[in-house]
CSV table of C-alpha atoms in Angstrom, one decimal:
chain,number,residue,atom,x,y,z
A,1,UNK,CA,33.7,119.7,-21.4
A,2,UNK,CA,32.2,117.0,-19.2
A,3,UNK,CA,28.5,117.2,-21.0
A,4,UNK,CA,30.8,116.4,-24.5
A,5,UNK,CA,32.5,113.6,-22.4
A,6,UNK,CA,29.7,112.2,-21.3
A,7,UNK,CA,27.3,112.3,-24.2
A,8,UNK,CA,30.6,110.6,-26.1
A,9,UNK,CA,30.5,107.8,-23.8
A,10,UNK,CA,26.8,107.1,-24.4
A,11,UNK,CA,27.3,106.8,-27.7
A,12,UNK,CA,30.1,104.7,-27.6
A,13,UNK,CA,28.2,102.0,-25.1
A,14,UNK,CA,25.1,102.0,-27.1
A,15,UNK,CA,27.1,101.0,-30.7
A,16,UNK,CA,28.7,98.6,-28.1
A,17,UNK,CA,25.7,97.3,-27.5
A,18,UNK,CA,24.3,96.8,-30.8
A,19,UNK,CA,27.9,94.4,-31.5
A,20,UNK,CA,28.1,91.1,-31.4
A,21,UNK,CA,29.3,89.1,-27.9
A,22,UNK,CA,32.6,88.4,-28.9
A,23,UNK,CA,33.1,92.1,-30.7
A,24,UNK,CA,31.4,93.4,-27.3
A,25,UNK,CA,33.7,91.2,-25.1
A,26,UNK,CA,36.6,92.4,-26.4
A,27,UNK,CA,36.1,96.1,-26.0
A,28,UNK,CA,34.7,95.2,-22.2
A,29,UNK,CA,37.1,95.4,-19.3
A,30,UNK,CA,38.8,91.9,-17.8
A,31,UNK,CA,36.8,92.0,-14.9
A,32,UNK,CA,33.8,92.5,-17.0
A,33,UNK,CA,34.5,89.9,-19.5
A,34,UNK,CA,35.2,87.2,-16.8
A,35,UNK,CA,31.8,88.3,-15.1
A,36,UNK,CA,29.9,87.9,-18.4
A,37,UNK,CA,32.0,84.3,-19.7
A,38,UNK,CA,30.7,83.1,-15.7
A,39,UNK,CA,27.3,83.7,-16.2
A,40,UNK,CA,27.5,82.2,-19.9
A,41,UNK,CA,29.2,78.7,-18.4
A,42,UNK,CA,26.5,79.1,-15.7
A,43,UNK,CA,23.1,79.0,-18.2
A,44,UNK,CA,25.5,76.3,-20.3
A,45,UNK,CA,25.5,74.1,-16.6
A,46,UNK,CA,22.1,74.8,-16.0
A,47,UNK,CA,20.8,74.1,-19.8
A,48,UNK,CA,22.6,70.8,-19.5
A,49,UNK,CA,21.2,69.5,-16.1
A,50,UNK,CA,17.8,70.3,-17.7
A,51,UNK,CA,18.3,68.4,-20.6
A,52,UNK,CA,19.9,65.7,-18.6
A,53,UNK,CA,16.6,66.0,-16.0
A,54,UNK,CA,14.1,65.8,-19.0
A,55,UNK,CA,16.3,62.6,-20.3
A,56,UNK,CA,15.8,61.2,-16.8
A,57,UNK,CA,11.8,61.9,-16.6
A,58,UNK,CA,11.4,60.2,-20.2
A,59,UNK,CA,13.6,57.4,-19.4
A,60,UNK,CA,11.4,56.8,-16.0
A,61,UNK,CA,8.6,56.9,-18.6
A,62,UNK,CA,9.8,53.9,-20.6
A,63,UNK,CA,9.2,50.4,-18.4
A,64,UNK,CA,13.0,50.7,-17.0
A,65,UNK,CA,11.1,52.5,-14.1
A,66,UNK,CA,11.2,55.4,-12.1
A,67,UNK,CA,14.9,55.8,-11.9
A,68,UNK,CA,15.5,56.1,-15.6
A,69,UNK,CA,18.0,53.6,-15.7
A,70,UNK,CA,16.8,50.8,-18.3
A,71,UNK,CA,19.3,48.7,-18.2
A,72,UNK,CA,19.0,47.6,-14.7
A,73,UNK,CA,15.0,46.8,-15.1
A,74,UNK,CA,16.1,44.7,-18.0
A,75,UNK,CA,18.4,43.3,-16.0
A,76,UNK,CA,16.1,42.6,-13.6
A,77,UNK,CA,13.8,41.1,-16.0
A,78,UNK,CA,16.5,38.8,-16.9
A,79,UNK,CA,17.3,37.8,-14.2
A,80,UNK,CA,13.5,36.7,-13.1
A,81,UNK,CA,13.6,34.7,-16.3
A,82,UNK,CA,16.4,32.8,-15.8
A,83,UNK,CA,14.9,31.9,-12.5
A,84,UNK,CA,11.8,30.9,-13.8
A,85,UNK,CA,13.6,28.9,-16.8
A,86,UNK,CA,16.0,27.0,-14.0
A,87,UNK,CA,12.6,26.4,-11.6
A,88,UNK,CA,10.8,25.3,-14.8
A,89,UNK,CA,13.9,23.1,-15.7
A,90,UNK,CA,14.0,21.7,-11.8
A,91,UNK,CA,10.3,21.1,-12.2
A,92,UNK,CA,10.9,19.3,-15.4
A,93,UNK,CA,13.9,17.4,-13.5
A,94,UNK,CA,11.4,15.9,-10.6
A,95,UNK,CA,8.7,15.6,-12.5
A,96,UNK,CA,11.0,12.9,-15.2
A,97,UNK,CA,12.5,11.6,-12.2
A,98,UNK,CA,9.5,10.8,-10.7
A,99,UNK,CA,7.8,9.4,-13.6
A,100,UNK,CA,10.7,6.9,-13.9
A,101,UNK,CA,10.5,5.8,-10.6
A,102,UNK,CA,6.7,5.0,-10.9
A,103,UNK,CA,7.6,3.3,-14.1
A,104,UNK,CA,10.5,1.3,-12.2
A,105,UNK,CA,8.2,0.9,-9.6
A,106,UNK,CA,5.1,0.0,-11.9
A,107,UNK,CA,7.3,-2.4,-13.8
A,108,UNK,CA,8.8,-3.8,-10.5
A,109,UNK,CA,5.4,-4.7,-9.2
A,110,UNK,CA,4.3,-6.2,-12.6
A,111,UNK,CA,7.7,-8.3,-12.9
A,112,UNK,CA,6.4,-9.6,-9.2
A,113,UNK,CA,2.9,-10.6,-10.2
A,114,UNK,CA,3.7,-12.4,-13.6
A,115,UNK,CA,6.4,-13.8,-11.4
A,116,UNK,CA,3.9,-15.0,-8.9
A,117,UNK,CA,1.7,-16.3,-11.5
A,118,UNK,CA,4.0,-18.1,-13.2
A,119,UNK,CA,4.7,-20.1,-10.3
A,120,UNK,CA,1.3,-20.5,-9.4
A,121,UNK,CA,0.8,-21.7,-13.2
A,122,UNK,CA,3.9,-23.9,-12.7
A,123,UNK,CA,2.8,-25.2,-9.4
A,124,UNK,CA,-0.8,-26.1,-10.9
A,125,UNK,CA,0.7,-28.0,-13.9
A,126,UNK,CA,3.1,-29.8,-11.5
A,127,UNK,CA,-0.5,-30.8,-9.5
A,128,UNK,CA,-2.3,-31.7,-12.8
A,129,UNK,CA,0.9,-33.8,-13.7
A,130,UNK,CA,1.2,-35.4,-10.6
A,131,UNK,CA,-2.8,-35.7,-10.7
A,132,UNK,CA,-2.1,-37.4,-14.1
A,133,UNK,CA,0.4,-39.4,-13.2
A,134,UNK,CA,-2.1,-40.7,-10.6
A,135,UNK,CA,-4.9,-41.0,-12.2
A,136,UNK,CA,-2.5,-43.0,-15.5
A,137,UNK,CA,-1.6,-45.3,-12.2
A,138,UNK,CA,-5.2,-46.2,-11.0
A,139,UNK,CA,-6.1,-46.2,-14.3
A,140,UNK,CA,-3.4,-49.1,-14.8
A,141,UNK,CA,-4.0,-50.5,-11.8
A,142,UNK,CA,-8.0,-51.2,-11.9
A,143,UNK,CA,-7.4,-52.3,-15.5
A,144,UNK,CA,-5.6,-55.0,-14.1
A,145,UNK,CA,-7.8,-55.4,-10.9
A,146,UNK,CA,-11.3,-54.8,-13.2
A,147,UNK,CA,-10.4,-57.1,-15.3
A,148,UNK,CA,-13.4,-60.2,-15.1
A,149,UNK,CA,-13.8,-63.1,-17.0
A,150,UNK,CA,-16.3,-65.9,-15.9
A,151,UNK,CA,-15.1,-69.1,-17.4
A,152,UNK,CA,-18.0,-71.9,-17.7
A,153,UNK,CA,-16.7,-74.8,-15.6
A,154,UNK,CA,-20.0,-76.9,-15.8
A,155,UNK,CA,-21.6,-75.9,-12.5
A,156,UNK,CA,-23.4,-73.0,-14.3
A,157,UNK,CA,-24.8,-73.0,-17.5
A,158,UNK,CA,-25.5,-69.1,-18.7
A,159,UNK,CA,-27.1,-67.0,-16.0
A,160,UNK,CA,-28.3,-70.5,-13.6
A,161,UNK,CA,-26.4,-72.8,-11.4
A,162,UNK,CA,-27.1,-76.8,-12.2
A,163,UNK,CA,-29.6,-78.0,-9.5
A,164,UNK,CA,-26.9,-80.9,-8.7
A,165,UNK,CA,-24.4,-78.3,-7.8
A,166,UNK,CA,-26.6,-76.6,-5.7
A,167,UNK,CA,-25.5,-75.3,-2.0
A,168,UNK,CA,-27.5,-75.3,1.1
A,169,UNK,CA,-27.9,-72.0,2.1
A,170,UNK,CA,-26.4,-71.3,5.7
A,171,UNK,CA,-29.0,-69.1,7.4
A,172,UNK,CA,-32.3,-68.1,6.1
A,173,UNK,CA,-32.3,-64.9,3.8
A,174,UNK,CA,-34.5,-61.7,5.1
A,175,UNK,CA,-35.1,-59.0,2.6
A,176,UNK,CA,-34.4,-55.7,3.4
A,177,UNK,CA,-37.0,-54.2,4.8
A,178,UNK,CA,-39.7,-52.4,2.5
A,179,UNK,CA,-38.4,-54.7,-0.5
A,180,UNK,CA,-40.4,-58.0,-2.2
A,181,UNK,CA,-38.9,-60.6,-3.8
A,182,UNK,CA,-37.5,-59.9,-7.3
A,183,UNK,CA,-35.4,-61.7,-10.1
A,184,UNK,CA,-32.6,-58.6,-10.6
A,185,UNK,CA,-30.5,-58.9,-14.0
A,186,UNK,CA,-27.1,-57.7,-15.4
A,187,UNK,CA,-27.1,-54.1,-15.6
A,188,UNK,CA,-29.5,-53.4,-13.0
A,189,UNK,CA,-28.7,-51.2,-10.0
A,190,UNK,CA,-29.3,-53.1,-6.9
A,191,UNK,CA,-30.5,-50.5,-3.8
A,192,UNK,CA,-27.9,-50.2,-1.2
A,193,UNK,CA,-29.3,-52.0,1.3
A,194,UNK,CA,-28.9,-55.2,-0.5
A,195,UNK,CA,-25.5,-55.3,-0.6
A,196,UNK,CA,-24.8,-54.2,2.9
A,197,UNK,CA,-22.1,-56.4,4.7
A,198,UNK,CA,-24.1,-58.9,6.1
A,199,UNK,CA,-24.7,-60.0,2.6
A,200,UNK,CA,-21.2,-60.6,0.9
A,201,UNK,CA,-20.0,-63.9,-0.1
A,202,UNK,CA,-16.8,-65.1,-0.1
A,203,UNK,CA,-16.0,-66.3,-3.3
A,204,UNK,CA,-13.6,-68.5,-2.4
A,205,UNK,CA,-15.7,-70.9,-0.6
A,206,UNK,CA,-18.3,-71.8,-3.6
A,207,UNK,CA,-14.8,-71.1,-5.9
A,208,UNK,CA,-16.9,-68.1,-8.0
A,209,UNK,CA,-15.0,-66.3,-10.5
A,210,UNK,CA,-12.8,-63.5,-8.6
A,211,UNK,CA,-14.9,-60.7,-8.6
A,212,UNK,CA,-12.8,-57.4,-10.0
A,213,UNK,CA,-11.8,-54.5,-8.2
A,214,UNK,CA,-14.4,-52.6,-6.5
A,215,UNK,CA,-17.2,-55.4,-7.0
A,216,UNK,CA,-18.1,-57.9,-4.6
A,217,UNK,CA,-20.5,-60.9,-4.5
A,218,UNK,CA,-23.6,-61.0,-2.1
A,219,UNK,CA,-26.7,-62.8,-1.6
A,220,UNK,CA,-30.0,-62.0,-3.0
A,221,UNK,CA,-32.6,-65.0,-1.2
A,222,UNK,CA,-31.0,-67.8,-3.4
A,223,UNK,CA,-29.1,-65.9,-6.3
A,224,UNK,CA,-25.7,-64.6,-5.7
A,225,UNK,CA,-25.2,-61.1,-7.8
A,226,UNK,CA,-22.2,-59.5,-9.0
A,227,UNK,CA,-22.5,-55.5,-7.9
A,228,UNK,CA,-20.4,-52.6,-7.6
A,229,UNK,CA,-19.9,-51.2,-4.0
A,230,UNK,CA,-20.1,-47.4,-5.3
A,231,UNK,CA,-23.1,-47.4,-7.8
A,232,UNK,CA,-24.7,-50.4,-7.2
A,233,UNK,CA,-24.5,-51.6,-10.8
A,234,UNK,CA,-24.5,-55.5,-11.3
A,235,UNK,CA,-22.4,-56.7,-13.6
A,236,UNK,CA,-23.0,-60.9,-13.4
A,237,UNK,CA,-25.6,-63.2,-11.9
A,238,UNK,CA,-25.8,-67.1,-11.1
A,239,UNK,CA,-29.5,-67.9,-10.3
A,240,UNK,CA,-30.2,-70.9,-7.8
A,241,UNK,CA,-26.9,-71.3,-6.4
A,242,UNK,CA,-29.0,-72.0,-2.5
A,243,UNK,CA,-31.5,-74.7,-2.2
């Protein structure tokens, strides 16, 4: 009886074994069951934190990095760019700023020189005025004082005294030396040593014609000559007025 026992439970566990889990499971005792649904929720855990591992090495694959989180080297990446966008925007800040100021600064220094040479432009045509205004007064005034005009009063006739209105000369004439004897005319330029102080006449004395201004009479041996002081030029001439 206990060989026909046994061999019946031999059969009965190996059709048990060709059943499905659930159809197995069923006919298995509690303890069994609960053994067999651990080791099943077991190799379920362990499938899934092998998936979720291989997730994790691909994801430190991807440029994320290492810790297979992607979001947070994007946000990283982010991050750095908005930095560099707010320093490029700073840079752009300055670098306007500046460039105003050294246009201010630029213009500033322009708006001085024009400024400076206006009033040096202003200053000069204030001098050439004045300079005008000058020169329009001497010009006036030596029109008045140049002006000449010999009237014939019958003690001259042309360019020679009459020999009965003749003057006896007060001290003998010397030439200057290196110089001869010569008959100078009207638009001759007497040298400078001829009309040297020493030789001026006063025109009031033999009542000439007033010379103009800058003129003066002098002596030449027995001729009295007209001449400019600064060039030398003569201008009038009475021959014979000494005896």
């Amino acid at each position: 009886m206990s060989h026909l026992k046994l061999a019946t439970l031999a059969l009965l566990l190996a059709g048990s074994s060709a059943l499905p889990a659930g159809a197995q499971n069923s006919g298995l005792p509690g303890a069994v069951r609960d053994a067999q649904y651990r080791a099943e929720a077991r190799e379920r855990v362990e499938d899934r934190e092998e998936f979720r591992d291989y997730r994790n090495d691909r994801r430190g694959d991807q440029p994320g990095g290492a810790s297979g989180i992607v979001s947070d080297g994007r946000r990283d990446d982010r991050r750095d760019w908005r930095e560099d966008r707010r320093d490029d925007r700073q840079d752009r800040r300055y670098d306007r700023r500046d460039d105003r100021r050294n246009d201010r600064r630029d213009w500033r220094a322009d708006h001085r020189e024009d400024r400076r040479e206006w009033r040096e432009d202003r200053r000069d045509w204030r001098d050439d005025r004045r300079e005008w205004r000058q020169d329009r007064r001497d010009d006036r005034y030596y029109d008045r004082r140049d002006h000449y005009a010999r009237h014939d009063d019958g003690r001259w006739s042309g360019y020679y005294w009459q020999p009965q209105y003749r003057y006896r000369a007060p001290v003998r004439y010397v030439y200057p030396r290196g110089y001869a004897p010569y008959q100078w005319r009207v638009g001759h330029r007497l040298p400078r040593h001829y009309y040297e102080r020493h030789y001026y006449v006063d025109y009031r004395a033999y009542r000439l014609p007033p010379p103009p201004y800058g003129y003066h009479w002098v002596r030449v041996d027995r001729d009295v000559v007209l001449v400019a002081l600064a060039t030398g030029l003569i201008r009038d001439v009475l021959y014979g007025l000494y005896y």
